[in-house]
Short mmCIF file of C-alpha atoms and ligand atoms in Angstrom, two decimals:
data_model
loop_
_atom_site.label_atom_id
_atom_site.label_comp_id
_atom_site.label_asym_id
_atom_site.label_seq_id
_atom_site.Cartn_x
_atom_site.Cartn_y
_atom_site.Cartn_z
CA MET A 1 102.85 23.12 34.82
CA GLU A 2 104.30 22.47 38.25
CA ILE A 3 108.04 23.24 38.55
CA SER A 4 109.91 22.49 41.75
CA PHE A 5 113.54 23.13 42.58
CA ALA A 6 113.28 21.60 46.05
CA GLY A 7 116.58 20.14 47.19
CA LEU A 8 118.60 22.05 44.58
CA ARG A 9 121.06 24.91 44.99
CA ALA A 10 121.16 27.72 42.42
CA LEU A 11 123.70 30.44 41.62
CA VAL A 12 122.50 33.59 39.83
CA THR A 13 124.98 36.23 38.62
CA GLY A 14 124.04 39.87 38.22
CA ALA A 15 121.45 39.29 40.92
CA GLY A 16 121.35 42.83 42.26
CA LYS A 17 118.97 44.34 39.74
CA GLY A 18 116.61 43.62 36.86
CA ILE A 19 116.22 40.12 35.45
CA GLY A 20 118.76 38.54 37.80
CA ARG A 21 117.06 39.90 40.90
CA GLU A 22 113.64 38.56 39.84
CA THR A 23 115.21 35.21 38.89
CA VAL A 24 116.56 34.87 42.44
CA LYS A 25 113.10 35.50 43.90
CA ALA A 26 111.41 33.05 41.51
CA LEU A 27 113.95 30.30 42.21
CA GLN A 28 113.51 30.76 45.94
CA ARG A 29 109.72 30.61 45.55
CA GLY A 30 110.28 27.37 43.60
CA GLY A 31 112.05 25.81 46.54
CA ALA A 32 115.71 26.26 45.57
CA ARG A 33 118.41 27.41 47.93
CA VAL A 34 119.79 30.45 46.12
CA VAL A 35 123.18 32.14 46.01
CA ALA A 36 122.88 35.68 44.62
CA LEU A 37 126.09 37.10 43.14
CA SER A 38 126.44 40.73 42.14
CA ARG A 39 128.75 43.74 42.20
CA THR A 40 126.98 46.24 44.48
CA GLN A 41 126.69 45.26 48.16
CA ALA A 42 123.72 47.57 48.78
CA ASP A 43 121.66 45.68 46.16
CA LEU A 44 122.53 42.38 47.80
CA ASP A 45 121.62 43.77 51.23
CA SER A 46 118.18 44.86 50.05
CA LEU A 47 117.66 41.54 48.23
CA SER A 48 118.55 39.66 51.42
CA ARG A 49 115.94 41.66 53.30
CA GLU A 50 113.34 40.79 50.64
CA CYS A 51 114.33 37.13 50.44
CA PRO A 52 115.46 35.93 53.88
CA GLY A 53 117.58 32.80 53.60
CA ILE A 54 119.40 33.57 50.37
CA GLU A 55 123.19 33.64 50.39
CA VAL A 56 124.99 36.57 48.77
CA VAL A 57 128.38 36.97 47.11
CA CYS A 58 129.70 40.43 46.24
CA VAL A 59 132.32 40.31 43.50
CA ASP A 60 133.16 42.11 40.27
CA LEU A 61 133.02 39.46 37.55
CA ALA A 62 135.41 41.52 35.44
CA ASP A 63 138.10 40.52 37.95
CA TRP A 64 139.13 36.98 36.94
CA ASP A 65 141.09 36.16 40.11
CA ALA A 66 138.49 37.54 42.52
CA THR A 67 135.81 35.61 40.62
CA GLU A 68 137.84 32.40 40.88
CA THR A 69 138.10 32.74 44.66
CA ALA A 70 134.49 33.82 45.18
CA VAL A 71 132.84 31.17 42.98
CA ARG A 72 135.02 28.30 44.23
CA ALA A 73 133.92 29.25 47.76
CA VAL A 74 130.24 28.89 46.77
CA GLY A 75 130.55 25.10 46.68
CA VAL A 76 127.71 22.89 45.47
CA VAL A 77 125.62 24.33 42.63
CA ASP A 78 122.98 22.41 40.64
CA LEU A 79 121.52 25.32 38.66
CA LEU A 80 123.49 28.24 37.23
CA VAL A 81 122.11 31.40 35.62
CA ASN A 82 124.80 33.48 33.92
CA ASN A 83 122.88 36.75 33.81
CA ALA A 84 125.36 39.57 34.58
CA ALA A 85 126.27 41.76 31.63
CA VAL A 86 127.05 45.32 30.68
CA ALA A 87 125.85 47.30 27.67
CA VAL A 88 128.17 50.03 26.40
CA LEU A 89 126.64 51.73 23.40
CA GLU A 90 128.96 53.45 20.92
CA PRO A 91 128.89 53.98 17.14
CA PHE A 92 131.18 51.46 15.42
CA LEU A 93 133.73 54.09 14.36
CA GLU A 94 134.04 55.33 17.96
CA VAL A 95 134.27 52.01 19.79
CA THR A 96 136.93 52.17 22.51
CA LYS A 97 139.35 49.51 23.71
CA GLU A 98 137.95 50.00 27.20
CA ALA A 99 134.41 49.17 26.06
CA VAL A 100 135.65 46.05 24.26
CA ASP A 101 137.70 44.87 27.23
CA THR A 102 135.05 45.49 29.90
CA SER A 103 132.23 44.04 27.83
CA PHE A 104 134.05 40.86 26.84
CA ASP A 105 135.37 40.44 30.42
CA VAL A 106 131.87 40.51 31.91
CA ASN A 107 129.60 39.26 29.11
CA VAL A 108 131.77 36.41 27.80
CA LYS A 109 134.90 35.61 29.81
CA SER A 110 133.17 35.56 33.19
CA VAL A 111 130.42 33.27 31.84
CA LEU A 112 133.06 30.82 30.65
CA HIS A 113 134.98 31.07 33.92
CA VAL A 114 132.02 30.77 36.32
CA SER A 115 130.63 27.90 34.24
CA GLN A 116 133.98 26.06 34.29
CA ILE A 117 134.12 26.22 38.08
CA VAL A 118 130.48 25.18 38.51
CA ALA A 119 130.65 22.39 35.90
CA GLN A 120 133.85 21.02 37.45
CA GLN A 121 132.15 20.57 40.81
CA MET A 122 129.03 19.06 39.17
CA ILE A 123 131.21 16.51 37.38
CA ALA A 124 133.24 15.77 40.52
CA ARG A 125 129.96 15.05 42.36
CA ARG A 126 128.63 13.03 39.38
CA ALA A 127 125.56 15.27 39.62
CA SER A 128 123.43 16.41 36.71
CA GLY A 129 122.99 20.15 36.26
CA ALA A 130 121.45 22.91 34.20
CA ILE A 131 122.99 26.19 33.07
CA VAL A 132 121.13 29.07 31.42
CA ASN A 133 123.02 31.94 29.82
CA ILE A 134 121.16 35.22 29.35
CA SER A 135 121.96 36.27 25.80
CA SER A 136 119.96 38.72 23.67
CA GLN A 137 118.23 39.22 20.33
CA ALA A 138 121.34 41.36 19.73
CA SER A 139 123.34 38.14 19.26
CA GLN A 140 121.57 37.49 15.98
CA CYS A 141 120.51 40.91 14.69
CA ALA A 142 122.62 44.03 14.13
CA LEU A 143 121.45 46.99 16.21
CA GLN A 144 122.62 50.59 15.79
CA ASN A 145 125.45 51.53 18.21
CA HIS A 146 125.50 47.98 19.65
CA THR A 147 128.76 46.78 18.00
CA VAL A 148 130.41 45.51 21.16
CA TYR A 149 127.24 44.29 22.87
CA CYS A 150 126.14 42.38 19.74
CA ALA A 151 129.61 40.85 19.42
CA THR A 152 129.62 39.68 23.05
CA LYS A 153 126.16 38.13 22.78
CA GLY A 154 127.06 36.43 19.47
CA ALA A 155 130.06 34.94 21.26
CA LEU A 156 127.82 33.91 24.16
CA ASP A 157 125.46 32.00 21.83
CA MET A 158 128.37 29.98 20.44
CA LEU A 159 129.84 29.49 23.92
CA THR A 160 126.45 28.07 24.93
CA LYS A 161 126.47 25.58 22.06
CA VAL A 162 130.03 24.36 22.69
CA MET A 163 129.31 24.01 26.41
CA ALA A 164 126.21 21.98 25.53
CA LEU A 165 128.32 19.77 23.23
CA GLU A 166 131.07 19.11 25.75
CA LEU A 167 129.03 18.98 28.97
CA GLY A 168 126.07 16.98 27.61
CA PRO A 169 127.75 13.61 28.17
CA GLN A 170 128.16 14.63 31.83
CA LYS A 171 124.38 15.25 32.08
CA ILE A 172 124.82 19.00 32.27
CA ARG A 173 122.40 20.89 30.01
CA VAL A 174 123.36 24.36 28.72
CA ASN A 175 120.91 26.73 27.03
CA ALA A 176 120.56 30.43 26.32
CA VAL A 177 117.59 32.78 26.26
CA ASN A 178 117.62 35.73 23.86
CA PRO A 179 115.24 38.46 25.00
CA THR A 180 114.19 41.52 23.09
CA VAL A 181 114.20 44.83 24.98
CA VAL A 182 113.20 44.64 28.65
CA MET A 183 112.76 47.94 30.48
CA THR A 184 115.27 47.33 33.26
CA ASP A 185 118.09 49.76 34.04
CA MET A 186 119.97 48.26 31.09
CA GLY A 187 116.96 48.47 28.77
CA ARG A 188 116.51 52.12 29.64
CA ILE A 189 120.10 52.89 28.46
CA GLY A 190 119.24 52.06 24.85
CA TRP A 191 115.49 52.41 24.56
CA SER A 192 114.15 55.25 26.74
CA ASP A 193 113.99 57.59 23.76
CA PRO A 194 110.55 57.09 22.11
CA LEU A 195 112.18 57.86 18.75
CA LYS A 196 114.24 54.67 19.16
CA ALA A 197 111.71 52.58 21.10
CA GLY A 198 108.82 53.16 18.65
CA PRO A 199 110.52 51.77 15.52
CA MET A 200 111.93 48.84 17.51
CA MET A 201 108.50 47.96 18.90
CA ASN A 202 107.02 48.14 15.40
CA ARG A 203 109.48 45.45 14.27
CA ILE A 204 108.19 43.09 16.99
CA PRO A 205 105.15 41.13 15.74
CA LEU A 206 103.59 41.09 19.23
CA ARG A 207 104.11 44.92 19.35
CA ARG A 208 105.51 45.08 22.86
CA PHE A 209 108.81 44.75 24.70
CA ALA A 210 109.39 41.76 26.99
CA GLU A 211 108.49 41.92 30.66
CA VAL A 212 111.02 40.67 33.20
CA ASP A 213 108.67 37.77 33.98
CA ASP A 214 108.62 36.70 30.31
CA VAL A 215 112.35 36.10 30.64
CA VAL A 216 112.29 34.60 34.14
CA ASN A 217 109.57 32.08 33.21
CA SER A 218 111.64 30.79 30.28
CA VAL A 219 114.74 30.58 32.46
CA LEU A 220 112.82 28.53 35.04
CA PHE A 221 111.60 26.15 32.31
CA LEU A 222 115.13 25.65 30.93
CA LEU A 223 116.53 25.06 34.43
CA SER A 224 113.82 22.55 35.29
CA ASP A 225 113.41 18.88 34.42
CA LYS A 226 110.47 19.90 32.20
CA SER A 227 113.15 20.67 29.58
CA ALA A 228 115.15 17.50 30.23
CA MET A 229 115.79 16.82 26.50
CA ILE A 230 116.66 20.42 25.60
CA THR A 231 120.27 21.54 25.42
CA GLY A 232 122.25 23.88 23.18
CA VAL A 233 119.31 26.07 22.20
CA THR A 234 119.24 29.86 21.95
CA LEU A 235 115.61 30.64 22.73
CA PRO A 236 114.27 33.98 21.50
CA ILE A 237 111.97 35.74 23.97
CA ASP A 238 111.32 38.45 21.49
CA GLY A 239 107.66 38.51 20.44
CA GLY A 240 108.76 37.23 17.02
CA PHE A 241 111.46 39.87 16.31
CA LEU A 242 114.06 37.38 15.07
CA ALA A 243 111.54 35.54 12.92
CA CYS A 244 111.11 38.47 10.56
P1 NAP B 301 120.58 45.38 34.69
O1 NAP B 301 119.25 45.84 35.14
O2 NAP B 301 121.61 46.36 34.24
O3 NAP B 301 121.18 44.41 35.81
C1 NAP B 301 122.43 43.80 35.59
C2 NAP B 301 122.94 43.24 36.90
O4 NAP B 301 124.22 42.63 36.61
C3 NAP B 301 123.18 44.31 37.95
O5 NAP B 301 122.83 43.84 39.22
C4 NAP B 301 124.68 44.55 37.84
O6 NAP B 301 125.27 45.02 39.03
C5 NAP B 301 125.17 43.14 37.53
N1 NAP B 301 126.52 43.20 36.97
C6 NAP B 301 126.91 43.89 35.88
N2 NAP B 301 128.23 43.79 35.75
C7 NAP B 301 128.68 43.01 36.77
C8 NAP B 301 129.95 42.58 37.16
N3 NAP B 301 131.06 42.96 36.52
N4 NAP B 301 130.06 41.79 38.25
C9 NAP B 301 128.96 41.43 38.95
N5 NAP B 301 127.71 41.83 38.63
C10 NAP B 301 127.58 42.63 37.54
O7 NAP B 301 120.43 44.39 33.42
P2 NAP B 301 119.21 43.46 32.95
O8 NAP B 301 118.43 44.22 31.94
O9 NAP B 301 118.54 42.84 34.10
O10 NAP B 301 120.04 42.39 32.11
C11 NAP B 301 120.25 41.07 32.58
C12 NAP B 301 120.70 40.22 31.39
O11 NAP B 301 119.71 40.27 30.35
C13 NAP B 301 122.00 40.68 30.76
O12 NAP B 301 122.76 39.56 30.37
C14 NAP B 301 121.54 41.43 29.53
O13 NAP B 301 122.52 41.47 28.52
C15 NAP B 301 120.34 40.61 29.14
N6 NAP B 301 119.38 41.31 28.29
C16 NAP B 301 118.80 42.47 28.70
C17 NAP B 301 117.92 43.11 27.87
C18 NAP B 301 117.25 44.40 28.25
O14 NAP B 301 116.70 45.09 27.38
N7 NAP B 301 117.25 44.79 29.53
C19 NAP B 301 117.59 42.56 26.61
C20 NAP B 301 118.20 41.37 26.23
C21 NAP B 301 119.08 40.75 27.08
P3 NAP B 301 125.65 46.60 39.19
O15 NAP B 301 124.41 47.36 38.90
O16 NAP B 301 126.11 46.67 40.58
O17 NAP B 301 126.73 46.85 38.18
#
């Protein structure tokens, strides 16, 4: 299947590392002009060296006002990938206010805010658009010590559906992907211990964790016109985990 993003401009959040970083590279290979947004300038500098021609924006998405300024300055966007997130793992009885605030600021509020700004300019231009939110299997399945992360991803799934409902008439499609464990920096926080990773992998019918490319390929499909009639879905990329 041939996918081309020629002539389109994409914004990827959390582009410094992991899934976001590889999404930037894949979109650029597909012909898009890409804006990479992340929090650590050094990551953006190294990404710029790897992908000459990308634009970079360094901002902390937990800061509502700084995000407003930075994303409004980006201008035209046809494709948006809301990928940035944090995972703070704590047992339910020890969950802190700080973990709740930070996690909801980044994983939910910033997705809503960035998407509002991007969708407003799409509508003002009368342009169609596609948004993909990176959710998780944790949105639909309780995981030990993942109270806050699960709650943010559950909220993100519903945010995705309401965005699809309200933006569909404006020809803006909104979908989510829900990966199982991927061994990025974030994946290593929860799953480096073989005593945790083994039982998790055994619950996945395909008996492996997802690779970054498994996620990126699905994101590219949902951004592309190959999925022109798909909006409002939460697509598991989980080797069957959520089916069982
Ligand atoms: P990662 O390796 O930790 O990378 C996350 C990226 O987001 C980093 O570049 C990070 O920048 C950036 N970021 C985090 N907070 C930010 C903020 N406040 N402002 C701007 N940028 C921020 O994570 P990943 O594994 O690639 O995860 C990407 C997405 O996939 C997330 O939405 C995650 O929830 C989801 N996901 C991951 C897994 C998994 O097992 N890895 C499974 C399911 C879903 P800094 O490093 O500078 O903070």
